[in-house]
Amino acid sequence: MSTYKFFEQVNHNFDLAAPYTRFEKGVLEQIKVCNQVYSITFPIRRDDGTVEVIKGWRAEHSHHKLPTKGGIRYSHLVNEDETKALAALMTYKCAIVDVPFGGAKGGISISPSKYSVTELERITRRYTYELIKKNFIGPAVDVPAPDYGTGAREMAWILDTYRQFSNDLNAEACVTGKPIQQAGVRGRTEATGMGVYLGVREACNDTEDMKALGLKPGLEGKTYIVQGFGNVGYHSAKFMSEHGAILIGVAERDGSVYSEKGIDPDTLLQWMKEKGSILGFPGTVSSKEKYKILEEQCDILIPAALENQINEKNASKIKAKIIAEAANGPTTRDAHDTLKKRGALIIPDVYLNAGGVVVSYFEWLKNLQHVRFGRIEKRFEENSMKNMIDAMEKISKTSFSDQERLNLAQGAGEFELVMSGLEDTMITAYLEINELRKKHTVDLRTASYINSINKVGTIYEQMGIFP
Ligand code: GLU
């Protein structure tokens, strides 16, 4: 374990970047501190009739933009320092991808697997009620989302609870990551993984960087290992493999699987759902040791679980040339330095896992607009394209096949629009941080923080500080 607390580590990364910005000490301090933390304990009745006290937090790191935004985590490891650190990462992440929110994070200190679904529902609803009472939730105030240990089901409970206390027309925008049938947006589930793939693709398209690592540009044929096969790990793998990369190892809670020949993410997910474990997956070597696999030879290592997984104990043994941080804070500061010294390319969390919040932003916009993306224009676009195809056929005196007509005259629906917005965001953000990296001769993490500090600091300089 790292000797530094998680929030200290985030602040250390901030401090490395701050000298490259123009802000005075006070402004820097205001960006760094956590603006508001709500710590709460409440009782719930368990299915066996006993009462248990539950501990939770919600941290709003930065009010430079409202609402604040960030997931809610259910894990026995959750604590106040972690919640504040994750909230700070949300501030920097949102700024990097130009999503107009301050950062926040919530957490409840429970192991979800030890509770029944009805108990989890009671916990979620009570926690939401406590947030409402203290004005820590609302479409214009603070908007939660899924994180480690939570998903669309919990978000639906949050919305339903919020609705009991509010007749706000925009109530649906009080939380994101909801099921599609309950005002969610298509693509939110895949979003973080898709963003990871897009970010890695951008990094691998940099010819100079790849040359320095002794790799060919592009994703094709690159081997990778994923730690954590939850929503983020699985979707990252799915999109990486669909675009030519080869999954050779997966680590999960109870061990790891490895195959030089490659592992199909979908078949592995199916196996995990059926057996409750990845172990024993046909064609792979299974091991109950879950950390050793991170040290295997591969081109890209994708930590997609929790913080501090790459630390001073294993950093010097890790051989991957690229570390793609799909999780929040997976690399400790010392481990970062060790990897950097060895010449590894680290694609930092604050950029790489931002896909989730980008699509959360789209979901929030959809809820405020009260209309599905593409609903108004899809048919119009298709009809215009059909007219154009007819005209082209007339002029060229040839005709397209039915399939060709179908492909050419396809209007964009919600999923396509969401994915296109996400792709554009990830490309633009990479260009920005890559430019800052070259300008200041720093690594991608420091460049990402410089970018965030510049954006957040400019707002604090102009407003919100009373005489
Ligand atoms: N929990 C996710 C994250 O850490 C998503 C946050 C959101 O969508 O608000 O980025």
Tab-separated table of C-alpha atoms and ligand atoms in Angstrom:
chain	number	residue	atom	x	y	z
A	1	MET	CA	0.000	0.000	0.000
A	2	SER	CA	1.017	3.519	-0.645
A	3	THR	CA	2.199	5.643	2.250
A	4	TYR	CA	0.234	8.576	0.855
A	5	LYS	CA	-3.473	9.054	1.246
A	6	PHE	CA	-5.460	9.035	-1.998
A	7	PHE	CA	-6.454	12.722	-1.830
A	8	GLU	CA	-2.787	13.603	-1.136
A	9	GLN	CA	-1.794	11.713	-4.258
A	10	VAL	CA	-4.305	13.632	-6.373
A	11	ASN	CA	-3.031	16.879	-4.858
A	12	HIS	CA	0.551	15.835	-5.560
A	13	ASN	CA	-0.339	15.512	-9.252
A	14	PHE	CA	-1.975	18.932	-9.040
A	15	ASP	CA	1.158	20.432	-7.447
A	16	LEU	CA	3.357	19.081	-10.236
A	17	ALA	CA	1.204	20.881	-12.801
A	18	ALA	CA	0.530	24.154	-10.946
A	19	PRO	CA	3.940	25.813	-11.722
A	20	TYR	CA	3.121	25.606	-15.438
A	21	THR	CA	0.022	27.785	-14.938
A	22	ARG	CA	-0.313	31.520	-14.298
A	23	PHE	CA	-2.455	31.479	-11.155
A	24	GLU	CA	-1.680	33.019	-7.775
A	25	LYS	CA	-1.364	30.824	-4.689
A	26	GLY	CA	-4.858	31.578	-3.361
A	27	VAL	CA	-6.584	30.653	-6.607
A	28	LEU	CA	-4.608	27.402	-6.803
A	29	GLU	CA	-5.564	26.615	-3.219
A	30	GLN	CA	-9.248	27.257	-3.977
A	31	ILE	CA	-9.154	24.878	-6.957
A	32	LYS	CA	-7.498	22.185	-4.856
A	33	VAL	CA	-9.627	22.121	-1.723
A	34	CYS	CA	-12.836	20.171	-1.383
A	35	ASN	CA	-15.669	22.704	-1.135
A	36	GLN	CA	-18.223	20.629	0.737
A	37	VAL	CA	-18.378	17.177	2.351
A	38	TYR	CA	-21.464	15.619	3.870
A	39	SER	CA	-20.863	12.677	6.148
A	40	ILE	CA	-23.887	10.658	7.165
A	41	THR	CA	-24.841	7.646	9.236
A	42	PHE	CA	-28.333	6.183	9.129
A	43	PRO	CA	-30.036	2.980	10.236
A	44	ILE	CA	-31.645	0.366	8.006
A	45	ARG	CA	-33.577	-2.715	8.939
A	46	ARG	CA	-32.066	-5.909	7.551
A	47	ASP	CA	-34.195	-8.730	6.186
A	48	ASP	CA	-33.668	-10.708	9.411
A	49	GLY	CA	-35.268	-7.906	11.430
A	50	THR	CA	-32.070	-6.486	12.962
A	51	VAL	CA	-31.034	-2.844	12.641
A	52	GLU	CA	-27.716	-1.867	11.099
A	53	VAL	CA	-26.020	1.521	10.995
A	54	ILE	CA	-24.755	2.481	7.538
A	55	LYS	CA	-22.020	5.035	6.881
A	56	GLY	CA	-21.892	7.171	3.742
A	57	TRP	CA	-20.505	10.393	2.241
A	58	ARG	CA	-21.076	12.858	-0.554
A	59	ALA	CA	-18.225	15.199	-1.433
A	60	GLU	CA	-18.669	18.199	-3.735
A	61	HIS	CA	-15.131	19.117	-4.612
A	62	SER	CA	-15.633	22.182	-6.768
A	63	HIS	CA	-18.527	24.605	-7.138
A	64	HIS	CA	-16.901	26.582	-9.971
A	65	LYS	CA	-19.645	25.108	-12.159
A	66	LEU	CA	-22.997	23.715	-11.127
A	67	PRO	CA	-24.357	21.137	-10.913
A	68	THR	CA	-21.547	19.078	-9.486
A	69	LYS	CA	-21.284	15.582	-10.922
A	70	GLY	CA	-19.891	12.204	-10.012
A	71	GLY	CA	-20.743	8.607	-9.230
A	72	ILE	CA	-21.776	6.820	-6.065
A	73	ARG	CA	-19.596	3.920	-4.952
A	74	TYR	CA	-20.647	0.945	-2.829
A	75	SER	CA	-17.639	-0.795	-1.322
A	76	HIS	CA	-16.397	-1.709	2.132
A	77	LEU	CA	-13.229	0.245	1.246
A	78	VAL	CA	-15.088	3.552	0.860
A	79	ASN	CA	-14.003	6.287	3.283
A	80	GLU	CA	-14.049	10.074	3.456
A	81	ASP	CA	-10.548	10.583	2.059
A	82	GLU	CA	-11.292	8.333	-0.919
A	83	THR	CA	-14.590	10.108	-1.598
A	84	LYS	CA	-12.866	13.511	-1.583
A	85	ALA	CA	-10.055	12.282	-3.832
A	86	LEU	CA	-12.516	10.819	-6.320
A	87	ALA	CA	-14.567	14.028	-6.247
A	88	ALA	CA	-11.420	16.030	-7.042
A	89	LEU	CA	-10.623	13.686	-9.947
A	90	MET	CA	-14.151	14.389	-11.259
A	91	THR	CA	-13.463	18.154	-11.260
A	92	TYR	CA	-10.274	17.707	-13.286
A	93	LYS	CA	-11.848	15.105	-15.561
A	94	CYS	CA	-14.885	17.240	-16.414
A	95	ALA	CA	-12.643	20.213	-17.203
A	96	ILE	CA	-10.392	18.155	-19.517
A	97	VAL	CA	-13.330	16.971	-21.640
A	98	ASP	CA	-15.209	20.296	-21.452
A	99	VAL	CA	-18.190	18.953	-19.577
A	100	PRO	CA	-19.728	21.896	-17.673
A	101	PHE	CA	-19.854	20.391	-14.169
A	102	GLY	CA	-17.949	20.692	-10.916
A	103	GLY	CA	-16.662	17.412	-9.471
A	104	ALA	CA	-18.423	15.329	-6.828
A	105	LYS	CA	-18.456	11.763	-5.522
A	106	GLY	CA	-20.541	9.711	-3.150
A	107	GLY	CA	-19.859	6.512	-1.326
A	108	ILE	CA	-21.464	4.058	1.047
A	109	SER	CA	-19.244	1.791	3.083
A	110	ILE	CA	-20.866	-1.598	2.366
A	111	SER	CA	-20.002	-4.747	0.404
A	112	PRO	CA	-23.029	-4.991	-1.891
A	113	SER	CA	-22.732	-8.786	-2.203
A	114	LYS	CA	-23.482	-9.123	1.523
A	115	TYR	CA	-26.911	-7.484	1.148
A	116	SER	CA	-30.127	-8.643	-0.509
A	117	VAL	CA	-31.632	-6.593	-3.348
A	118	THR	CA	-34.365	-5.280	-1.054
A	119	GLU	CA	-31.767	-4.261	1.541
A	120	LEU	CA	-29.744	-2.469	-1.142
A	121	GLU	CA	-32.910	-0.689	-2.239
A	122	ARG	CA	-33.621	0.452	1.327
A	123	ILE	CA	-30.025	1.690	1.713
A	124	THR	CA	-30.099	3.546	-1.615
A	125	ARG	CA	-33.450	5.186	-0.973
A	126	ARG	CA	-32.500	6.273	2.555
A	127	TYR	CA	-29.158	7.659	1.357
A	128	THR	CA	-30.981	9.593	-1.392
A	129	TYR	CA	-33.442	10.963	1.145
A	130	GLU	CA	-30.537	12.201	3.274
A	131	LEU	CA	-29.006	13.898	0.212
A	132	ILE	CA	-32.333	15.590	-0.584
A	133	LYS	CA	-32.682	16.879	2.996
A	134	LYS	CA	-29.291	18.570	2.814
A	135	ASN	CA	-29.654	19.805	-0.780
A	136	PHE	CA	-26.888	17.460	-2.010
A	137	ILE	CA	-28.852	16.249	-5.020
A	138	GLY	CA	-30.839	17.925	-7.822
A	139	PRO	CA	-30.619	18.652	-11.574
A	140	ALA	CA	-29.037	22.051	-10.878
A	141	VAL	CA	-27.197	21.128	-7.686
A	142	ASP	CA	-25.449	17.759	-7.690
A	143	VAL	CA	-26.110	14.855	-10.060
A	144	PRO	CA	-24.944	11.340	-9.060
A	145	ALA	CA	-24.183	8.461	-11.435
A	146	PRO	CA	-22.981	4.852	-11.190
A	147	ASP	CA	-19.522	3.955	-9.948
A	148	TYR	CA	-17.856	0.823	-8.527
A	149	GLY	CA	-20.583	-1.387	-6.999
A	150	THR	CA	-23.580	0.516	-8.405
A	151	GLY	CA	-25.400	0.553	-11.751
A	152	ALA	CA	-28.602	1.487	-13.574
A	153	ARG	CA	-30.773	-0.270	-10.955
A	154	GLU	CA	-29.512	1.955	-8.125
A	155	MET	CA	-29.880	5.055	-10.317
A	156	ALA	CA	-33.547	4.165	-10.958
A	157	TRP	CA	-34.133	3.921	-7.180
A	158	ILE	CA	-32.465	7.305	-6.709
A	159	LEU	CA	-34.687	8.930	-9.347
A	160	ASP	CA	-37.826	7.354	-7.934
A	161	THR	CA	-36.982	8.530	-4.410
A	162	TYR	CA	-36.157	12.032	-5.650
A	163	ARG	CA	-39.487	12.205	-7.465
A	164	GLN	CA	-41.391	11.513	-4.237
A	165	PHE	CA	-40.097	14.802	-2.889
A	166	SER	CA	-40.110	16.978	-5.997
A	167	ASN	CA	-42.511	17.929	-8.746
A	168	ASP	CA	-39.711	19.674	-10.657
A	169	LEU	CA	-40.332	19.287	-14.398
A	170	ASN	CA	-36.617	18.453	-14.765
A	171	ALA	CA	-36.519	15.882	-11.964
A	172	GLU	CA	-35.253	13.167	-14.337
A	173	ALA	CA	-31.977	15.089	-14.642
A	174	CYS	CA	-31.219	14.562	-10.915
A	175	VAL	CA	-29.185	11.423	-11.658
A	176	THR	CA	-27.560	9.813	-14.740
A	177	GLY	CA	-26.765	6.254	-15.751
A	178	LYS	CA	-30.459	5.386	-15.488
A	179	PRO	CA	-32.104	2.524	-17.394
A	180	ILE	CA	-33.209	3.527	-20.934
A	181	GLN	CA	-36.862	3.020	-19.984
A	182	GLN	CA	-36.422	5.459	-17.145
A	183	ALA	CA	-34.971	8.442	-18.935
A	184	GLY	CA	-31.511	6.987	-19.485
A	185	VAL	CA	-29.584	7.531	-22.702
A	186	ARG	CA	-28.453	4.897	-25.176
A	187	GLY	CA	-24.710	4.272	-24.939
A	188	ARG	CA	-24.235	5.217	-21.253
A	189	THR	CA	-23.438	1.630	-20.217
A	190	GLU	CA	-20.755	1.290	-22.899
A	191	ALA	CA	-19.497	4.868	-22.509
A	192	THR	CA	-16.506	4.543	-20.167
A	193	GLY	CA	-15.159	1.477	-21.992
A	194	MET	CA	-15.685	3.125	-25.366
A	195	GLY	CA	-13.843	6.206	-24.096
A	196	VAL	CA	-10.948	4.026	-22.918
A	197	TYR	CA	-10.684	2.427	-26.344
A	198	LEU	CA	-10.851	5.815	-28.091
A	199	GLY	CA	-8.176	7.286	-25.810
A	200	VAL	CA	-5.841	4.334	-26.276
A	201	ARG	CA	-6.422	4.540	-30.024
A	202	GLU	CA	-5.446	8.218	-30.049
A	203	ALA	CA	-2.276	7.453	-28.067
A	204	CYS	CA	-1.364	4.537	-30.339
A	205	ASN	CA	-1.809	6.699	-33.430
A	206	ASP	CA	1.053	8.955	-32.323
A	207	THR	CA	3.876	7.704	-34.531
A	208	GLU	CA	6.642	9.328	-32.478
A	209	ASP	CA	5.415	7.910	-29.184
A	210	MET	CA	5.035	4.444	-30.636
A	211	LYS	CA	8.520	4.615	-32.145
A	212	ALA	CA	9.970	5.556	-28.764
A	213	LEU	CA	8.263	2.505	-27.251
A	214	GLY	CA	9.466	0.236	-30.050
A	215	LEU	CA	5.890	-0.323	-31.222
A	216	LYS	CA	4.122	0.091	-34.557
A	217	PRO	CA	1.463	2.816	-34.738
A	218	GLY	CA	-2.164	1.697	-34.440
A	219	LEU	CA	-4.007	-0.797	-32.242
A	220	GLU	CA	-3.854	-3.751	-34.627
A	221	GLY	CA	-2.041	-6.733	-33.100
A	222	LYS	CA	-1.182	-5.055	-29.788
A	223	THR	CA	-1.509	-7.373	-26.790
A	224	TYR	CA	-3.247	-6.196	-23.643
A	225	ILE	CA	-4.162	-7.299	-20.123
A	226	VAL	CA	-7.173	-6.017	-18.185
A	227	GLN	CA	-7.510	-5.851	-14.411
A	228	GLY	CA	-11.201	-5.914	-13.457
A	229	PHE	CA	-13.880	-7.328	-15.720
A	230	GLY	CA	-16.805	-5.215	-14.536
A	231	ASN	CA	-18.643	-2.727	-16.723
A	232	VAL	CA	-15.543	-0.632	-17.522
A	233	GLY	CA	-13.079	-3.531	-17.927
A	234	TYR	CA	-15.398	-5.603	-20.094
A	235	HIS	CA	-16.434	-2.758	-22.394
A	236	SER	CA	-12.861	-1.512	-22.754
A	237	ALA	CA	-11.857	-5.045	-23.784
A	238	LYS	CA	-14.817	-5.442	-26.106
A	239	PHE	CA	-13.993	-2.305	-28.098
A	240	MET	CA	-10.203	-2.851	-27.975
A	241	SER	CA	-10.575	-6.378	-29.364
A	242	GLU	CA	-13.146	-5.327	-31.972
A	243	HIS	CA	-10.498	-2.929	-33.265
A	244	GLY	CA	-7.677	-5.416	-33.601
A	245	ALA	CA	-5.995	-5.532	-30.169
A	246	ILE	CA	-5.511	-8.952	-28.549
A	247	LEU	CA	-6.702	-9.632	-24.996
A	248	ILE	CA	-4.207	-12.048	-23.428
A	249	GLY	CA	-4.998	-11.765	-19.723
A	250	VAL	CA	-7.749	-10.813	-17.305
A	251	ALA	CA	-7.537	-10.371	-13.533
A	252	GLU	CA	-10.601	-10.475	-11.312
A	253	ARG	CA	-11.390	-10.629	-7.576
A	254	ASP	CA	-10.681	-14.368	-7.280
A	255	GLY	CA	-7.768	-14.839	-9.691
A	256	SER	CA	-6.728	-14.503	-13.306
A	257	VAL	CA	-6.859	-16.162	-16.720
A	258	TYR	CA	-4.150	-15.989	-19.377
A	259	SER	CA	-3.823	-17.080	-22.992
A	260	GLU	CA	-1.167	-16.044	-25.478
A	261	LYS	CA	-3.563	-16.926	-28.288
A	262	GLY	CA	-6.109	-14.345	-27.187
A	263	ILE	CA	-9.353	-14.317	-25.225
A	264	ASP	CA	-12.726	-13.293	-26.648
A	265	PRO	CA	-14.234	-10.739	-24.215
A	266	ASP	CA	-17.856	-11.689	-24.962
A	267	THR	CA	-17.372	-15.416	-24.455
A	268	LEU	CA	-15.454	-14.738	-21.245
A	269	LEU	CA	-18.249	-12.483	-19.951
A	270	GLN	CA	-20.784	-15.202	-20.720
A	271	TRP	CA	-18.637	-17.716	-18.800
A	272	MET	CA	-18.279	-15.350	-15.842
A	273	LYS	CA	-22.045	-14.793	-15.689
A	274	GLU	CA	-22.755	-18.533	-15.779
A	275	LYS	CA	-20.022	-19.703	-13.384
A	276	GLY	CA	-19.715	-16.669	-11.135
A	277	SER	CA	-15.942	-16.552	-11.865
A	278	ILE	CA	-13.562	-16.123	-14.801
A	279	LEU	CA	-11.463	-19.058	-13.564
A	280	GLY	CA	-11.504	-22.234	-15.630
A	281	PHE	CA	-12.322	-20.404	-18.860
A	282	PRO	CA	-11.564	-22.890	-21.657
A	283	GLY	CA	-8.332	-22.313	-23.574
A	284	THR	CA	-6.728	-20.264	-20.790
A	285	VAL	CA	-4.383	-20.907	-17.896
A	286	SER	CA	-6.176	-20.017	-14.653
A	287	SER	CA	-4.504	-18.910	-11.455
A	288	LYS	CA	-5.855	-17.982	-8.024
A	289	GLU	CA	-3.077	-15.362	-7.876
A	290	LYS	CA	-4.679	-12.131	-9.072
A	291	TYR	CA	-1.781	-9.662	-9.090
A	292	LYS	CA	1.011	-11.653	-10.819
A	293	ILE	CA	-0.706	-11.331	-14.198
A	294	LEU	CA	-0.200	-7.563	-14.157
A	295	GLU	CA	3.523	-8.316	-14.469
A	296	GLU	CA	3.167	-10.412	-17.650
A	297	GLN	CA	4.713	-9.257	-20.917
A	298	CYS	CA	2.160	-7.213	-22.909
A	299	ASP	CA	1.939	-3.982	-24.864
A	300	ILE	CA	-0.905	-2.386	-22.920
A	301	LEU	CA	-1.981	-2.857	-19.308
A	302	ILE	CA	-5.481	-1.621	-18.483
A	303	PRO	CA	-6.163	-1.321	-14.746
A	304	ALA	CA	-9.977	-1.090	-14.632
A	305	ALA	CA	-10.685	-1.823	-10.964
A	306	LEU	CA	-9.763	0.322	-7.983
A	307	GLU	CA	-7.126	2.834	-6.907
A	308	ASN	CA	-3.535	1.998	-5.827
A	309	GLN	CA	-3.338	-1.249	-7.814
A	310	ILE	CA	-0.040	-0.334	-9.425
A	311	ASN	CA	2.123	0.565	-6.463
A	312	GLU	CA	5.694	0.453	-5.186
A	313	LYS	CA	5.426	-3.303	-4.703
A	314	ASN	CA	4.748	-4.235	-8.319
A	315	ALA	CA	5.649	-1.155	-10.420
A	316	SER	CA	9.226	-2.243	-11.128
A	317	LYS	CA	8.028	-5.675	-12.287
A	318	ILE	CA	5.405	-4.415	-14.704
A	319	LYS	CA	6.529	-4.856	-18.292
A	320	ALA	CA	3.685	-3.220	-20.235
A	321	LYS	CA	4.796	-0.376	-22.480
A	322	ILE	CA	1.525	1.510	-22.162
A	323	ILE	CA	-0.497	1.872	-18.956
A	324	ALA	CA	-4.074	2.814	-19.800
A	325	GLU	CA	-5.760	4.008	-16.612
A	326	ALA	CA	-9.392	3.011	-16.967
A	327	ALA	CA	-9.888	3.075	-13.176
A	328	ASN	CA	-9.640	6.193	-11.009
A	329	GLY	CA	-6.226	6.560	-9.384
A	330	PRO	CA	-4.874	3.069	-10.169
A	331	THR	CA	-1.210	4.171	-10.104
A	332	THR	CA	0.412	5.544	-6.941
A	333	ARG	CA	2.797	8.501	-7.289
A	334	ASP	CA	5.914	6.385	-6.680
A	335	ALA	CA	4.732	3.738	-9.119
A	336	HIS	CA	4.103	6.468	-11.684
A	337	ASP	CA	7.720	7.639	-11.310
A	338	THR	CA	9.083	4.077	-11.588
A	339	LEU	CA	7.097	3.408	-14.764
A	340	LYS	CA	8.012	6.765	-16.239
A	341	LYS	CA	11.739	6.214	-15.611
A	342	ARG	CA	11.498	2.971	-17.515
A	343	GLY	CA	9.970	4.892	-20.431
A	344	ALA	CA	6.402	3.604	-20.224
A	345	LEU	CA	3.593	5.754	-21.620
A	346	ILE	CA	0.899	6.399	-19.010
A	347	ILE	CA	-2.493	7.508	-20.330
A	348	PRO	CA	-3.940	9.109	-17.193
A	349	ASP	CA	-7.321	8.388	-15.571
A	350	VAL	CA	-8.503	12.019	-15.617
A	351	TYR	CA	-8.532	11.836	-19.399
A	352	LEU	CA	-8.921	8.169	-20.217
A	353	ASN	CA	-11.956	7.223	-18.143
A	354	ALA	CA	-13.881	10.432	-18.832
A	355	GLY	CA	-16.187	8.706	-21.356
A	356	GLY	CA	-18.673	7.893	-18.595
A	357	VAL	CA	-19.197	11.451	-17.497
A	358	VAL	CA	-19.223	12.708	-21.097
A	359	VAL	CA	-22.213	10.496	-21.867
A	360	SER	CA	-23.740	11.346	-18.465
A	361	TYR	CA	-23.635	14.943	-19.686
A	362	PHE	CA	-25.547	13.897	-22.816
A	363	GLU	CA	-28.091	12.066	-20.638
A	364	TRP	CA	-28.537	15.166	-18.467
A	365	LEU	CA	-29.049	17.293	-21.607
A	366	LYS	CA	-31.586	14.789	-22.949
A	367	ASN	CA	-33.503	14.945	-19.661
A	368	LEU	CA	-33.562	18.751	-19.711
A	369	GLN	CA	-34.633	18.802	-23.362
A	370	HIS	CA	-37.318	16.175	-22.735
A	371	VAL	CA	-36.666	14.663	-26.161
A	372	ARG	CA	-34.545	11.779	-27.415
A	373	PHE	CA	-31.492	12.740	-29.490
A	374	GLY	CA	-32.293	12.327	-33.186
A	375	ARG	CA	-36.057	12.177	-32.730
A	376	ILE	CA	-36.730	15.409	-34.605
A	377	GLU	CA	-34.222	15.127	-37.454
A	378	LYS	CA	-33.601	11.414	-38.133
A	379	ARG	CA	-36.403	10.918	-40.685
A	380	PHE	CA	-35.737	14.265	-42.346
A	381	GLU	CA	-32.061	13.334	-42.803
A	382	GLU	CA	-32.979	9.951	-44.270
A	383	ASN	CA	-35.447	11.490	-46.726
A	384	SER	CA	-32.913	14.109	-47.861
A	385	MET	CA	-30.297	11.389	-48.392
A	386	LYS	CA	-32.788	9.298	-50.390
A	387	ASN	CA	-33.553	12.289	-52.638
A	388	MET	CA	-29.804	12.774	-53.137
A	389	ILE	CA	-29.305	9.090	-54.025
A	390	ASP	CA	-32.212	9.253	-56.515
A	391	ALA	CA	-30.615	12.307	-58.124
A	392	MET	CA	-27.200	10.602	-58.282
A	393	GLU	CA	-28.718	7.525	-59.898
A	394	LYS	CA	-30.494	9.683	-62.439
A	395	ILE	CA	-27.334	11.565	-63.393
A	396	SER	CA	-25.033	8.522	-63.432
A	397	LYS	CA	-27.641	6.226	-64.987
A	398	THR	CA	-26.608	3.436	-62.587
A	399	SER	CA	-28.428	2.213	-59.518
A	400	PHE	CA	-27.321	1.305	-55.998
A	401	SER	CA	-28.195	-2.063	-54.466
A	402	ASP	CA	-30.825	-2.121	-51.703
A	403	GLN	CA	-28.076	-2.615	-49.087
A	404	GLU	CA	-26.071	0.314	-50.461
A	405	ARG	CA	-29.176	2.533	-50.378
A	406	LEU	CA	-29.801	1.466	-46.794
A	407	ASN	CA	-26.240	2.254	-45.720
A	408	LEU	CA	-26.125	5.599	-47.510
A	409	ALA	CA	-29.497	6.875	-46.366
A	410	GLN	CA	-29.175	6.183	-42.661
A	411	GLY	CA	-30.190	9.031	-40.358
A	412	ALA	CA	-28.450	9.134	-36.997
A	413	GLY	CA	-30.363	7.766	-34.010
A	414	GLU	CA	-29.620	8.368	-30.339
A	415	PHE	CA	-26.875	5.739	-30.007
A	416	GLU	CA	-25.010	6.942	-33.110
A	417	LEU	CA	-25.212	10.579	-32.001
A	418	VAL	CA	-24.024	9.795	-28.480
A	419	MET	CA	-21.074	7.781	-29.794
A	420	SER	CA	-20.162	10.463	-32.299
A	421	GLY	CA	-20.218	13.110	-29.537
A	422	LEU	CA	-18.050	10.891	-27.349
A	423	GLU	CA	-15.538	10.212	-30.116
A	424	ASP	CA	-15.205	13.889	-30.953
A	425	THR	CA	-14.723	14.735	-27.269
A	426	MET	CA	-12.010	12.129	-26.695
A	427	ILE	CA	-10.105	13.176	-29.835
A	428	THR	CA	-10.270	16.902	-29.044
A	429	ALA	CA	-9.220	16.377	-25.415
A	430	TYR	CA	-6.259	14.206	-26.456
A	431	LEU	CA	-5.081	16.847	-28.899
A	432	GLU	CA	-5.246	19.472	-26.144
A	433	ILE	CA	-3.283	17.498	-23.564
A	434	ASN	CA	-0.786	16.221	-26.106
A	435	GLU	CA	-0.087	19.783	-27.183
A	436	LEU	CA	0.479	20.885	-23.566
A	437	ARG	CA	2.720	17.877	-23.003
A	438	LYS	CA	4.950	18.900	-25.898
A	439	LYS	CA	4.879	22.599	-25.033
A	440	HIS	CA	6.013	22.055	-21.423
A	441	THR	CA	7.970	18.796	-21.868
A	442	VAL	CA	5.919	17.025	-19.211
A	443	ASP	CA	4.068	13.701	-19.178
A	444	LEU	CA	0.421	13.227	-20.147
A	445	ARG	CA	-0.756	13.277	-16.516
A	446	THR	CA	0.842	16.628	-15.741
A	447	ALA	CA	-0.372	17.974	-19.090
A	448	SER	CA	-3.917	16.887	-18.195
A	449	TYR	CA	-3.748	18.673	-14.833
A	450	ILE	CA	-2.325	21.824	-16.469
A	451	ASN	CA	-5.299	21.810	-18.804
A	452	SER	CA	-7.770	21.416	-15.921
A	453	ILE	CA	-6.143	24.048	-13.736
A	454	ASN	CA	-6.181	26.517	-16.629
A	455	LYS	CA	-9.878	25.976	-17.250
A	456	VAL	CA	-11.053	25.911	-13.619
A	457	GLY	CA	-8.682	28.701	-12.529
A	458	THR	CA	-9.926	31.074	-15.208
A	459	ILE	CA	-13.445	30.728	-13.811
A	460	TYR	CA	-12.348	31.238	-10.187
A	461	GLU	CA	-10.373	34.305	-11.204
A	462	GLN	CA	-13.437	35.861	-12.755
A	463	MET	CA	-16.133	35.011	-10.250
A	464	GLY	CA	-17.231	33.507	-6.983
A	465	ILE	CA	-14.647	35.260	-4.787
A	466	PHE	CA	-16.355	37.918	-2.705
A	467	PRO	CA	-14.496	41.057	-1.604
B	1	GLU	N1	-18.355	7.218	-11.869
B	1	GLU	C1	-17.943	7.647	-13.157
B	1	GLU	C2	-16.591	8.324	-13.066
B	1	GLU	O1	-15.823	8.119	-12.154
B	1	GLU	C3	-19.002	8.468	-13.880
B	1	GLU	C4	-19.420	9.747	-13.250
B	1	GLU	C5	-20.622	10.411	-13.910
B	1	GLU	O2	-21.072	9.966	-14.931
B	1	GLU	O3	-21.086	11.401	-13.325
B	1	GLU	O4	-16.198	9.031	-13.958
